[in-house]
CSV table of C-alpha atoms in Angstrom, one decimal:
chain,number,residue,atom,x,y,z
A,8,MET,CA,-12.2,-22.6,-5.6
A,9,THR,CA,-14.6,-21.6,-8.3
A,10,LYS,CA,-13.9,-18.7,-10.6
A,11,SER,CA,-15.9,-15.6,-10.0
A,12,SER,CA,-18.5,-14.4,-12.4
A,13,GLN,CA,-17.1,-12.9,-15.6
A,14,THR,CA,-20.0,-10.4,-16.0
A,15,PRO,CA,-18.8,-6.8,-16.1
A,16,ALA,CA,-17.8,-5.8,-12.6
A,17,ARG,CA,-18.2,-2.4,-11.0
A,18,VAL,CA,-15.5,-1.9,-8.4
A,19,ARG,CA,-14.4,1.1,-6.5
A,20,PHE,CA,-11.2,2.4,-4.8
A,21,ALA,CA,-12.4,4.5,-1.9
A,22,PRO,CA,-9.5,6.0,0.0
A,23,SER,CA,-9.8,8.4,2.9
A,24,PRO,CA,-7.7,11.5,2.2
A,25,THR,CA,-6.1,11.6,5.6
A,26,GLY,CA,-2.5,10.7,4.5
A,27,TYR,CA,-0.3,9.9,1.6
A,28,LEU,CA,-1.0,7.0,-0.7
A,29,HIS,CA,0.8,3.9,0.5
A,30,LEU,CA,1.7,0.6,-1.1
A,31,GLY,CA,-1.1,-1.3,0.5
A,32,GLY,CA,-3.7,1.2,-0.8
A,33,LEU,CA,-2.1,1.1,-4.3
A,34,ARG,CA,-2.2,-2.7,-4.3
A,35,THR,CA,-5.9,-2.5,-3.5
A,36,ALA,CA,-6.5,0.0,-6.3
A,37,LEU,CA,-4.5,-2.2,-8.7
A,38,PHE,CA,-6.5,-5.3,-8.0
A,39,ASP,CA,-9.7,-3.3,-8.4
A,40,TRP,CA,-8.5,-1.9,-11.7
A,41,LEU,CA,-7.3,-5.3,-13.0
A,42,TYR,CA,-10.7,-7.0,-12.2
A,43,ALA,CA,-12.6,-4.2,-13.9
A,44,ARG,CA,-10.5,-4.4,-17.0
A,45,HIS,CA,-10.6,-8.2,-16.9
A,46,THR,CA,-14.4,-8.3,-16.9
A,47,GLY,CA,-14.9,-5.3,-19.1
A,48,GLY,CA,-16.4,-3.4,-16.2
A,49,GLN,CA,-15.8,0.0,-14.6
A,50,PHE,CA,-13.2,1.2,-12.1
A,51,ILE,CA,-14.6,4.0,-9.9
A,52,LEU,CA,-12.6,6.4,-7.7
A,53,ARG,CA,-14.6,7.6,-4.6
A,54,ILE,CA,-13.2,9.8,-1.9
A,55,GLU,CA,-14.4,8.9,1.6
A,56,ASP,CA,-13.6,12.2,3.4
A,57,THR,CA,-16.2,12.1,6.2
A,58,ASP,CA,-13.4,12.1,8.8
A,59,GLN,CA,-12.9,15.9,8.6
A,60,LYS,CA,-10.7,16.0,11.7
A,61,ARG,CA,-8.0,14.0,10.0
A,62,TYR,CA,-8.5,15.4,6.5
A,63,ASN,CA,-5.2,16.3,4.8
A,64,PRO,CA,-5.6,18.8,1.9
A,65,GLU,CA,-2.5,17.4,0.2
A,66,SER,CA,-3.7,13.9,0.4
A,67,LEU,CA,-6.3,13.9,-2.5
A,68,GLN,CA,-3.8,15.3,-5.0
A,69,ASP,CA,-1.2,12.7,-3.8
A,70,LEU,CA,-3.7,9.9,-4.1
A,71,MET,CA,-4.7,10.8,-7.7
A,72,GLU,CA,-1.1,11.4,-8.8
A,73,GLY,CA,-0.1,8.0,-7.5
A,74,LEU,CA,-2.9,6.2,-9.3
A,75,ARG,CA,-2.2,8.1,-12.5
A,76,TRP,CA,1.6,7.3,-12.2
A,77,LEU,CA,0.7,3.6,-12.1
A,78,GLY,CA,-1.6,3.9,-15.0
A,79,LEU,CA,-4.8,3.2,-13.1
A,80,HIS,CA,-7.1,5.5,-14.8
A,81,TRP,CA,-10.6,5.6,-13.4
A,82,ASP,CA,-13.9,5.5,-15.4
A,83,GLU,CA,-15.9,7.6,-12.9
A,84,GLY,CA,-14.5,9.9,-10.2
A,85,PRO,CA,-14.4,13.3,-8.6
A,86,ASP,CA,-12.6,15.0,-11.4
A,87,ILE,CA,-14.3,13.4,-14.4
A,88,GLY,CA,-17.8,12.9,-13.0
A,89,GLY,CA,-20.1,10.0,-13.9
A,90,PRO,CA,-23.7,8.9,-13.6
A,91,HIS,CA,-23.5,8.6,-9.8
A,92,ALA,CA,-21.8,12.0,-9.0
A,93,PRO,CA,-20.7,13.5,-6.7
A,94,TYR,CA,-17.9,11.0,-5.9
A,95,ILE,CA,-16.7,12.9,-2.8
A,96,GLN,CA,-18.6,11.8,0.3
A,97,SER,CA,-18.6,15.2,2.0
A,98,GLN,CA,-20.7,16.4,-1.0
A,99,ARG,CA,-23.3,13.7,-0.5
A,100,GLN,CA,-24.4,14.6,3.0
A,101,PRO,CA,-28.1,15.0,2.1
A,102,ILE,CA,-28.2,11.5,0.6
A,103,TYR,CA,-26.9,9.9,3.8
A,104,GLN,CA,-29.3,11.9,6.0
A,105,GLN,CA,-32.2,10.8,3.7
A,106,TYR,CA,-31.3,7.1,4.1
A,107,ALA,CA,-30.5,7.4,7.8
A,108,ASN,CA,-34.0,8.9,8.4
A,109,TRP,CA,-35.5,6.1,6.3
A,110,LEU,CA,-34.0,3.6,8.6
A,111,VAL,CA,-35.4,5.4,11.6
A,112,GLU,CA,-38.9,5.7,10.1
A,113,HIS,CA,-38.9,1.9,9.4
A,114,GLY,CA,-37.7,0.9,12.8
A,115,LYS,CA,-34.2,-0.1,11.7
A,116,ALA,CA,-32.4,2.7,13.5
A,117,TYR,CA,-33.2,5.2,16.3
A,118,ARG,CA,-32.2,8.6,17.6
A,119,CYS,CA,-29.8,8.4,20.5
A,120,TYR,CA,-29.5,11.4,22.8
A,121,THR,CA,-26.8,10.0,25.0
A,122,THR,CA,-24.3,12.8,25.9
A,123,GLU,CA,-20.5,12.5,25.5
A,124,GLU,CA,-20.2,12.6,29.3
A,125,GLU,CA,-22.5,9.6,29.6
A,126,LEU,CA,-20.6,7.7,27.0
A,127,GLU,CA,-17.3,8.6,28.7
A,128,GLU,CA,-18.7,7.2,32.0
A,129,LEU,CA,-19.5,3.9,30.3
A,130,ARG,CA,-16.0,3.7,28.7
A,131,ALA,CA,-14.4,4.5,32.1
A,132,ARG,CA,-16.2,1.4,33.5
A,133,GLY,CA,-15.1,-0.7,30.6
A,134,LEU,CA,-18.6,-1.0,29.2
A,135,PRO,CA,-20.0,-0.7,25.7
A,136,TYR,CA,-22.9,1.4,24.8
A,137,ASP,CA,-25.9,0.0,26.5
A,138,ARG,CA,-28.7,0.7,24.0
A,139,ARG,CA,-30.3,3.0,26.6
A,140,HIS,CA,-32.2,5.0,24.0
A,141,ARG,CA,-33.2,2.2,21.7
A,142,ASN,CA,-36.7,1.9,23.0
A,143,LEU,CA,-37.7,5.4,24.2
A,144,THR,CA,-41.3,6.2,24.5
A,145,PRO,CA,-42.7,9.1,22.4
A,146,GLU,CA,-42.8,11.2,25.6
A,147,GLN,CA,-39.2,10.5,26.4
A,148,ARG,CA,-38.1,11.5,22.9
A,149,ALA,CA,-40.2,14.6,23.0
A,150,ALA,CA,-38.6,15.6,26.3
A,151,PHE,CA,-35.1,15.2,24.8
A,152,GLU,CA,-36.1,17.2,21.8
A,153,ALA,CA,-37.6,20.0,24.0
A,154,GLU,CA,-34.2,20.2,25.7
A,155,GLY,CA,-32.6,20.7,22.3
A,156,ARG,CA,-30.3,17.9,23.1
A,157,PRO,CA,-28.1,16.8,20.1
A,158,PHE,CA,-28.6,13.3,18.9
A,159,VAL,CA,-27.0,10.7,16.7
A,160,ILE,CA,-28.7,8.0,14.7
A,161,ARG,CA,-27.7,4.5,15.7
A,162,PHE,CA,-28.4,1.2,13.9
A,163,ALA,CA,-30.8,-1.1,15.7
A,164,ALA,CA,-28.7,-4.3,15.3
A,165,PRO,CA,-30.5,-7.6,15.8
A,166,LEU,CA,-30.2,-8.8,19.4
A,167,THR,CA,-30.2,-12.5,18.6
A,168,GLY,CA,-29.1,-14.8,15.8
A,169,THR,CA,-26.0,-14.7,13.6
A,170,THR,CA,-24.9,-12.9,10.5
A,171,THR,CA,-22.7,-14.5,7.8
A,172,VAL,CA,-20.4,-12.7,5.4
A,173,HIS,CA,-19.6,-14.5,2.2
A,174,ASP,CA,-16.0,-13.7,1.3
A,175,ALA,CA,-14.8,-14.7,-2.2
A,176,ILE,CA,-11.4,-15.8,-0.9
A,177,ARG,CA,-12.0,-16.6,2.7
A,178,GLY,CA,-15.3,-18.4,2.6
A,179,GLU,CA,-18.0,-17.8,5.2
A,180,ILE,CA,-17.4,-15.6,8.2
A,181,THR,CA,-20.1,-15.8,10.9
A,182,VAL,CA,-20.6,-13.6,14.0
A,183,GLU,CA,-23.2,-13.4,16.8
A,184,ASN,CA,-25.4,-10.4,16.3
A,185,ALA,CA,-25.3,-9.6,20.0
A,186,THR,CA,-21.7,-8.5,19.5
A,187,ILE,CA,-22.7,-5.7,17.2
A,188,VAL,CA,-23.7,-3.0,19.7
A,189,ASP,CA,-25.8,-0.5,17.7
A,190,PRO,CA,-23.1,1.5,16.0
A,191,VAL,CA,-23.6,5.2,15.1
A,192,LEU,CA,-24.7,5.8,11.5
A,193,LEU,CA,-25.2,9.5,11.4
A,194,LYS,CA,-23.2,11.8,13.8
A,195,SER,CA,-24.7,14.8,15.6
A,196,ASP,CA,-23.2,17.2,13.0
A,197,GLY,CA,-25.2,15.5,10.2
A,198,LEU,CA,-22.2,13.7,8.7
A,199,PRO,CA,-22.3,9.9,8.3
A,200,THR,CA,-20.0,7.4,9.7
A,201,TYR,CA,-18.1,5.1,7.4
A,202,HIS,CA,-20.6,2.3,7.9
A,203,LEU,CA,-23.6,4.2,6.6
A,204,ALA,CA,-21.8,6.0,3.8
A,205,VAL,CA,-20.0,3.0,2.4
A,206,VAL,CA,-23.2,0.9,2.3
A,207,VAL,CA,-25.4,3.6,0.7
A,208,ASP,CA,-22.7,4.6,-1.8
A,209,ASP,CA,-21.9,1.0,-2.8
A,210,HIS,CA,-25.6,0.4,-3.5
A,211,LEU,CA,-26.3,3.7,-5.3
A,212,MET,CA,-23.1,3.4,-7.4
A,213,GLU,CA,-24.0,-0.2,-8.3
A,214,ILE,CA,-20.8,-1.7,-6.9
A,215,THR,CA,-20.6,-5.4,-7.6
A,216,HIS,CA,-17.4,-6.3,-5.8
A,217,VAL,CA,-15.8,-4.7,-2.7
A,218,LEU,CA,-12.0,-5.2,-2.5
A,219,ARG,CA,-10.5,-3.9,0.7
A,220,GLY,CA,-8.0,-4.8,3.3
A,221,GLU,CA,-8.6,-7.6,5.8
A,222,GLU,CA,-8.7,-5.0,8.6
A,223,TRP,CA,-12.3,-4.4,7.5
A,224,ILE,CA,-13.4,-8.0,8.2
A,225,PRO,CA,-14.8,-7.0,11.7
A,226,SER,CA,-17.0,-4.4,10.0
A,227,ALA,CA,-18.3,-6.7,7.3
A,228,PRO,CA,-21.2,-8.3,9.3
A,229,LEU,CA,-22.5,-4.8,10.1
A,230,HIS,CA,-22.4,-3.9,6.5
A,231,VAL,CA,-24.3,-7.0,5.5
A,232,LEU,CA,-27.0,-6.2,8.1
A,233,LEU,CA,-27.3,-2.7,6.8
A,234,PHE,CA,-27.7,-4.0,3.2
A,235,GLU,CA,-30.4,-6.3,4.5
A,236,ALA,CA,-32.1,-3.5,6.5
A,237,PHE,CA,-32.4,-1.5,3.3
A,238,GLY,CA,-33.6,-4.5,1.4
A,239,TRP,CA,-30.6,-4.4,-0.9
A,240,SER,CA,-28.3,-7.1,-2.2
A,241,ALA,CA,-24.8,-6.9,-0.8
A,242,PRO,CA,-21.8,-6.9,-3.2
A,243,VAL,CA,-19.3,-9.6,-3.3
A,244,PHE,CA,-16.7,-9.1,-0.5
A,245,VAL,CA,-13.0,-9.7,-1.1
A,246,HIS,CA,-10.9,-8.9,1.9
A,247,LEU,CA,-7.3,-8.7,0.7
A,248,PRO,CA,-4.4,-10.1,2.7
A,249,VAL,CA,-2.1,-7.9,4.8
A,250,ILE,CA,1.2,-6.9,3.3
A,251,LEU,CA,4.0,-7.4,5.8
A,252,ASP,CA,7.1,-5.2,5.9
A,253,PRO,CA,10.3,-6.6,4.2
A,254,SER,CA,11.4,-8.4,7.3
A,255,GLY,CA,8.1,-10.4,7.3
A,256,LYS,CA,7.8,-9.8,11.1
A,257,GLY,CA,4.9,-7.4,11.1
A,258,LYS,CA,2.3,-5.5,9.1
A,259,MET,CA,3.7,-2.9,6.8
A,260,SER,CA,4.0,0.3,8.8
A,261,LYS,CA,2.6,3.6,7.5
A,262,ARG,CA,5.9,5.2,8.6
A,263,LYS,CA,9.3,5.0,7.2
A,264,THR,CA,11.3,2.2,8.9
A,265,VAL,CA,14.8,0.7,8.7
A,266,VAL,CA,14.9,-2.9,7.5
A,267,ASP,CA,18.2,-4.7,7.3
A,268,GLY,CA,20.0,-1.5,7.5
A,269,ARG,CA,18.1,0.2,4.6
A,270,GLU,CA,15.3,2.7,4.9
A,271,PHE,CA,12.0,1.4,3.7
A,272,SER,CA,9.2,3.7,2.8
A,273,PRO,CA,5.5,2.6,2.5
A,274,PHE,CA,4.6,5.8,0.6
A,275,VAL,CA,4.1,5.7,-3.2
A,276,ARG,CA,5.4,9.2,-3.6
A,277,ASP,CA,8.9,8.1,-2.4
A,278,TYR,CA,9.0,5.5,-5.1
A,279,ILE,CA,8.1,8.0,-7.8
A,280,ARG,CA,10.8,10.3,-6.5
A,281,GLY,CA,13.2,7.4,-6.0
A,282,GLY,CA,13.5,6.4,-9.7
A,283,TYR,CA,11.1,3.5,-9.9
A,284,LEU,CA,9.2,2.8,-13.1
A,285,PRO,CA,5.4,2.4,-13.0
A,286,ASP,CA,5.5,-0.8,-15.0
A,287,ALA,CA,7.9,-2.4,-12.5
A,288,MET,CA,5.8,-1.3,-9.5
A,289,PHE,CA,2.7,-2.6,-11.4
A,290,ASN,CA,4.3,-6.0,-11.9
A,291,PHE,CA,5.6,-6.1,-8.3
A,292,LEU,CA,2.4,-5.2,-6.5
A,293,ALA,CA,0.4,-7.5,-8.7
A,294,THR,CA,2.3,-10.4,-7.1
A,295,MET,CA,1.5,-9.3,-3.6
A,296,GLY,CA,-1.3,-11.8,-2.9
A,297,TRP,CA,-1.9,-13.0,-6.5
A,298,SER,CA,0.2,-15.2,-8.7
A,299,PHE,CA,0.4,-14.7,-12.5
A,300,ASP,CA,2.3,-17.9,-13.1
A,301,PRO,CA,4.6,-19.8,-10.7
A,302,GLU,CA,7.2,-20.0,-13.5
A,303,ARG,CA,7.2,-16.3,-14.5
A,304,GLU,CA,8.0,-13.2,-12.5
A,305,ILE,CA,7.8,-10.7,-15.3
A,306,PHE,CA,4.6,-10.1,-17.2
A,307,THR,CA,2.8,-7.3,-19.1
A,308,ARG,CA,-0.3,-5.3,-18.1
A,309,GLU,CA,-2.2,-6.9,-20.9
A,310,GLU,CA,-1.2,-10.4,-19.7
A,311,ALA,CA,-2.2,-9.6,-16.1
A,312,ILE,CA,-5.6,-8.3,-17.3
A,313,GLU,CA,-6.2,-11.4,-19.2
A,314,ARG,CA,-5.5,-13.7,-16.3
A,315,PHE,CA,-6.6,-11.8,-13.2
A,316,ASP,CA,-9.5,-13.1,-11.2
A,317,VAL,CA,-10.4,-12.2,-7.6
A,318,ALA,CA,-11.0,-15.9,-6.9
A,319,ASP,CA,-7.3,-16.5,-7.4
A,320,ILE,CA,-6.2,-14.0,-4.7
A,321,SER,CA,-4.6,-15.7,-1.7
A,322,PRO,CA,-5.8,-14.7,1.8
A,323,LYS,CA,-2.4,-15.3,3.3
A,324,ALA,CA,-0.3,-12.3,4.4
A,325,THR,CA,2.8,-11.7,2.3
A,326,ALA,CA,6.1,-10.0,3.0
A,327,LEU,CA,7.2,-7.1,0.8
A,328,PRO,CA,10.4,-8.4,-0.9
A,329,PHE,CA,12.0,-5.0,-1.4
A,330,SER,CA,15.0,-6.4,-3.2
A,331,LYS,CA,12.7,-7.9,-5.8
A,332,LEU,CA,11.3,-4.5,-6.6
A,333,GLU,CA,14.7,-3.2,-7.4
A,334,TRP,CA,15.6,-6.2,-9.5
A,335,MET,CA,12.3,-5.8,-11.4
A,336,ASN,CA,13.0,-2.2,-11.9
A,337,GLY,CA,16.3,-3.0,-13.5
A,338,VAL,CA,14.7,-5.6,-15.7
A,339,TYR,CA,12.2,-3.0,-17.0
A,340,ILE,CA,14.9,-0.4,-17.5
A,341,ARG,CA,16.9,-2.8,-19.7
A,342,GLN,CA,13.7,-3.6,-21.7
A,343,MET,CA,12.9,0.1,-22.4
A,344,ASP,CA,13.2,1.8,-25.7
A,345,VAL,CA,16.2,4.1,-25.6
A,346,VAL,CA,14.3,7.2,-26.3
A,347,ALA,CA,11.7,6.4,-23.6
A,348,LEU,CA,14.5,5.7,-21.1
A,349,LYS,CA,16.2,9.0,-22.0
A,350,ASP,CA,12.9,10.8,-21.4
A,351,ALA,CA,12.5,8.9,-18.1
A,352,VAL,CA,15.9,9.8,-16.7
A,353,ALA,CA,15.9,13.4,-17.9
A,354,PRO,CA,13.9,14.8,-14.9
A,355,PHE,CA,16.2,13.2,-12.4
A,356,VAL,CA,19.4,14.3,-14.1
A,357,ALA,CA,18.0,17.8,-14.7
A,358,ALA,CA,17.0,18.2,-11.0
A,359,ASP,CA,20.3,17.0,-9.8
A,360,LEU,CA,22.3,19.3,-12.1
A,361,GLY,CA,20.0,22.3,-12.0
A,362,LEU,CA,19.2,22.0,-15.7
A,363,ASP,CA,16.0,22.7,-17.7
A,364,VAL,CA,14.4,19.3,-18.2
A,365,GLU,CA,13.0,19.9,-21.6
A,366,THR,CA,16.3,21.3,-22.9
A,367,LEU,CA,18.0,18.2,-21.5
A,368,ARG,CA,15.5,15.9,-23.2
A,369,ARG,CA,16.5,17.5,-26.5
A,370,ASP,CA,20.2,17.3,-25.9
A,371,PRO,CA,21.8,14.7,-28.2
A,372,ARG,CA,24.4,13.9,-25.6
A,373,LEU,CA,21.8,12.4,-23.2
A,374,LEU,CA,20.3,10.3,-26.0
A,375,ALA,CA,23.7,9.1,-27.0
A,376,LEU,CA,24.7,8.2,-23.4
A,377,THR,CA,21.5,6.4,-22.5
A,378,PRO,CA,22.3,3.1,-24.2
A,379,LEU,CA,25.7,3.2,-22.5
A,380,ILE,CA,24.1,3.3,-19.0
A,381,GLN,CA,21.1,1.1,-19.7
A,382,GLU,CA,22.7,-2.1,-18.4
A,383,ARG,CA,24.3,-0.3,-15.4
A,384,ILE,CA,21.3,1.1,-13.5
A,385,LYS,CA,18.5,-0.3,-11.5
A,386,LEU,CA,16.9,3.0,-10.6
A,387,LEU,CA,16.4,6.1,-12.7
A,388,THR,CA,18.1,8.1,-9.9
A,389,GLU,CA,21.3,6.3,-10.6
A,390,ALA,CA,21.7,7.9,-14.0
A,391,THR,CA,23.1,11.2,-12.8
A,392,ALA,CA,26.2,9.7,-11.3
A,393,LEU,CA,27.1,8.1,-14.6
A,394,VAL,CA,26.3,11.0,-17.0
A,395,ASP,CA,26.7,14.2,-15.0
A,396,TRP,CA,30.3,14.7,-16.3
A,397,ALA,CA,29.0,15.1,-19.9
A,398,PHE,CA,26.9,18.2,-19.0
A,399,LEU,CA,29.5,20.0,-16.9
A,400,PRO,CA,32.0,22.5,-18.4
A,401,ALA,CA,35.7,21.4,-18.3
A,402,GLU,CA,36.5,23.7,-15.3
A,403,LYS,CA,33.9,21.8,-13.2
A,404,ILE,CA,35.7,18.5,-13.7
A,405,THR,CA,38.1,18.6,-10.8
A,406,TYR,CA,40.5,16.1,-9.3
A,407,PRO,CA,40.4,16.4,-5.5
A,408,ASP,CA,42.6,13.3,-5.4
A,409,PRO,CA,45.2,13.6,-8.2
A,410,THR,CA,46.5,10.2,-7.5
A,411,GLN,CA,43.4,8.8,-9.2
A,412,LEU,CA,45.0,10.1,-12.4
A,413,ILE,CA,47.9,7.7,-12.0
A,414,GLY,CA,47.6,4.5,-13.9
A,415,LYS,CA,48.1,1.1,-12.3
A,416,LYS,CA,51.8,0.3,-12.0
A,417,LEU,CA,52.6,3.7,-13.5
A,418,THR,CA,54.4,6.6,-11.9
A,419,ALA,CA,53.0,10.1,-11.9
A,420,ALA,CA,55.5,11.0,-14.6
A,421,GLN,CA,54.5,8.0,-16.8
A,422,SER,CA,50.8,8.9,-16.3
A,423,ILE,CA,51.5,12.5,-17.5
A,424,GLU,CA,53.2,11.0,-20.6
A,425,ALA,CA,50.1,8.9,-21.1
A,426,LEU,CA,47.8,11.9,-20.8
A,427,GLU,CA,50.1,13.8,-23.3
A,428,ALA,CA,49.9,10.9,-25.7
A,429,ALA,CA,46.1,10.8,-25.3
A,430,ARG,CA,45.9,14.6,-26.0
A,431,GLU,CA,47.9,14.0,-29.2
A,432,LEU,CA,45.6,11.2,-30.3
A,433,ILE,CA,42.4,13.1,-29.5
A,434,ALA,CA,43.6,16.0,-31.6
A,435,THR,CA,44.5,13.9,-34.6
A,436,VAL,CA,42.4,10.7,-34.9
A,437,GLU,CA,40.1,10.6,-37.9
A,438,PRO,CA,37.3,9.8,-38.1
A,439,PHE,CA,36.5,11.0,-34.5
A,440,GLU,CA,34.5,7.9,-33.7
A,441,ALA,CA,34.7,5.3,-30.9
A,442,ALA,CA,36.2,2.5,-33.1
A,443,ALA,CA,38.9,4.6,-34.5
A,444,LEU,CA,39.7,6.0,-31.1
A,445,GLU,CA,40.0,2.6,-29.6
A,446,ALA,CA,42.3,1.3,-32.3
A,447,ALA,CA,44.6,4.4,-32.0
A,448,PHE,CA,44.8,4.1,-28.2
A,449,ARG,CA,45.5,0.3,-28.4
A,450,SER,CA,48.3,1.0,-30.9
A,451,ARG,CA,49.8,3.8,-28.8
A,452,ALA,CA,49.7,1.7,-25.5
A,453,GLU,CA,51.6,-1.1,-27.3
A,454,ALA,CA,54.1,1.4,-28.6
A,455,MET,CA,54.7,2.8,-25.1
A,456,ASP,CA,54.9,-0.7,-23.7
A,457,ILE,CA,52.2,-0.2,-21.1
A,458,LYS,CA,49.0,-2.1,-20.6
A,459,LEU,CA,45.9,-0.6,-22.2
A,460,GLY,CA,44.1,-0.5,-18.8
A,461,SER,CA,47.0,1.5,-17.2
A,462,PHE,CA,47.0,3.8,-20.2
A,463,LEU,CA,43.2,4.4,-20.1
A,464,THR,CA,42.9,5.0,-16.3
A,465,PRO,CA,44.4,8.5,-16.4
A,466,VAL,CA,42.3,9.3,-19.5
A,467,ARG,CA,39.1,8.1,-18.0
A,468,VAL,CA,39.6,10.2,-14.8
A,469,ALA,CA,40.7,13.2,-16.8
A,470,VAL,CA,37.6,13.0,-19.1
A,471,THR,CA,34.9,12.2,-16.5
A,472,GLY,CA,36.4,13.0,-13.2
A,473,LYS,CA,35.5,9.4,-12.1
A,474,THR,CA,37.2,6.1,-11.9
A,475,VAL,CA,34.1,4.4,-13.2
A,476,SER,CA,32.2,5.6,-16.2
A,477,PRO,CA,30.3,4.5,-19.3
A,478,PRO,CA,32.5,3.0,-22.0
A,479,LEU,CA,35.4,5.4,-22.5
A,480,PHE,CA,35.7,5.7,-26.2
A,481,GLU,CA,31.9,6.2,-26.7
A,482,SER,CA,32.0,8.8,-24.0
A,483,ILE,CA,34.8,10.7,-25.6
A,484,HIS,CA,33.0,10.6,-28.9
A,485,ILE,CA,29.8,12.0,-27.3
A,486,LEU,CA,31.8,14.7,-25.4
A,487,GLY,CA,33.5,15.9,-28.5
A,488,ARG,CA,37.1,16.6,-29.5
A,489,GLU,CA,37.4,20.2,-28.2
A,490,GLU,CA,35.9,19.5,-24.8
A,491,THR,CA,38.0,16.4,-24.3
A,492,LEU,CA,41.1,18.3,-25.1
A,493,LYS,CA,40.3,20.9,-22.5
A,494,ARG,CA,39.8,18.2,-19.8
A,495,LEU,CA,43.0,16.4,-20.7
A,496,ALA,CA,44.9,19.7,-20.4
A,497,ASN,CA,43.4,20.4,-17.0
A,498,ALA,CA,44.3,16.9,-15.8
A,499,ILE,CA,47.9,17.2,-17.0
A,500,GLN,CA,48.1,20.5,-15.1
A,501,ALA,CA,46.7,19.0,-11.9
A,502,LEU,CA,48.9,15.9,-12.0
A,503,THR,CA,52.0,17.9,-12.8
A,504,ALA,CA,51.3,20.1,-9.8
A,505,TYR,CA,50.8,17.1,-7.6
A,506,ALA,CA,54.1,15.4,-8.9
A,507,ALA,CA,56.0,18.6,-8.2
A,508,THR,CA,54.7,18.8,-4.7
A,509,ALA,CA,55.5,15.1,-4.1
A,510,VAL,CA,59.1,15.6,-5.2
A,511,GLU,CA,59.5,18.5,-2.8
A,512,ARG,CA,58.4,16.5,0.2
A,513,PRO,CA,61.3,15.3,2.5
């Protein structure tokens, strides 16, 4: 397959604001953006909102937030304008009416006065529209007009011959013109259908390449015919492969589904909220139908821009390997600068703990804890469970199961002794740093003739309220001497009460 032209490309992402942005749409936008950046061209955001019945007022904001989250900033669009504004189709209605009427005037389209009842009768009989008003006489048209009967404008598709669509990754797609049954271009309310609006806008906005899902292949011959009817050159068509759900058994649903016992969401907003990094999602989606290098899974945006070409997109459907996304997210987390990671986890931790996010970002404890958890999390949402104990007052660290305070192969009494010894060490060790604390605890465990792990288990649970935590001595240093002593005292009290109750049992 030959490489596509490297002249600057003008591409557009043209979503319909009828629902939330999903991964398939985001992949299309990503490929658009990559090709624009690769060729030094422009990436345009256009909102195709002619389907007013299904319009969702929250959708546009969700779409734009999802694109910005991934870093796909557009060069022209509804919020920033551009030489071809407006970029919202409902605001371009006079333009479509002008071009629809031009087609009528030049014999390429016609006014159809067929009523909805008449169309319903055809559908009930299993018949397509029969072109009944394609060749009305002037008298017949005048009669309909005198009745005040509403009309639509239909395209007068060729009755014979074939039309060929040249697809950059699929080759030539040819259909019989007779199968294209005069589709509606302009509805009776004056709004265009998708077919008219997309062709007019792609021409006026000077779009050179149209990247869209393969579900639009059946419409492509009609669009080619419309370009020809206007006397315009068609853009290069690139119909992207379907993304299958993680099971690989069907097209990715636009609803949340359960795959292999795990809930899978197709919506981008759920990944933003779920603790995924935009760089990981960028890397992941770029591999859905395009290969950077068979030997490399991880690559930067700059590397992707340098190599991306629409000619290298595969037309084959690909399953969404959900586990790979989590793995990639972990890789990117481990590669992050500590300050950047701290800032990234802060909103999640703050929301979980009811804290002010900006105050938390400035808290030195979060910065100190971040490198301790960096190797342990795959999602930003996992940070809270590892660091929450550091931002809770001592009285909030409770021990619903006091037996967790008992070290391995130790009795409750021996564990209390270990906690008392730990309290003494915390109160006296100088300097109060991780290395000095570790040396002191090792020495005391040896003196008490107990294994270090058994000694540290009660201390870990006392300090964090958890059996698993970031490295203990670093955690104690971050928490501070005074707060650690409070928690040890509370744990001693809780375990003593438990031990007394246990002795009283028959």
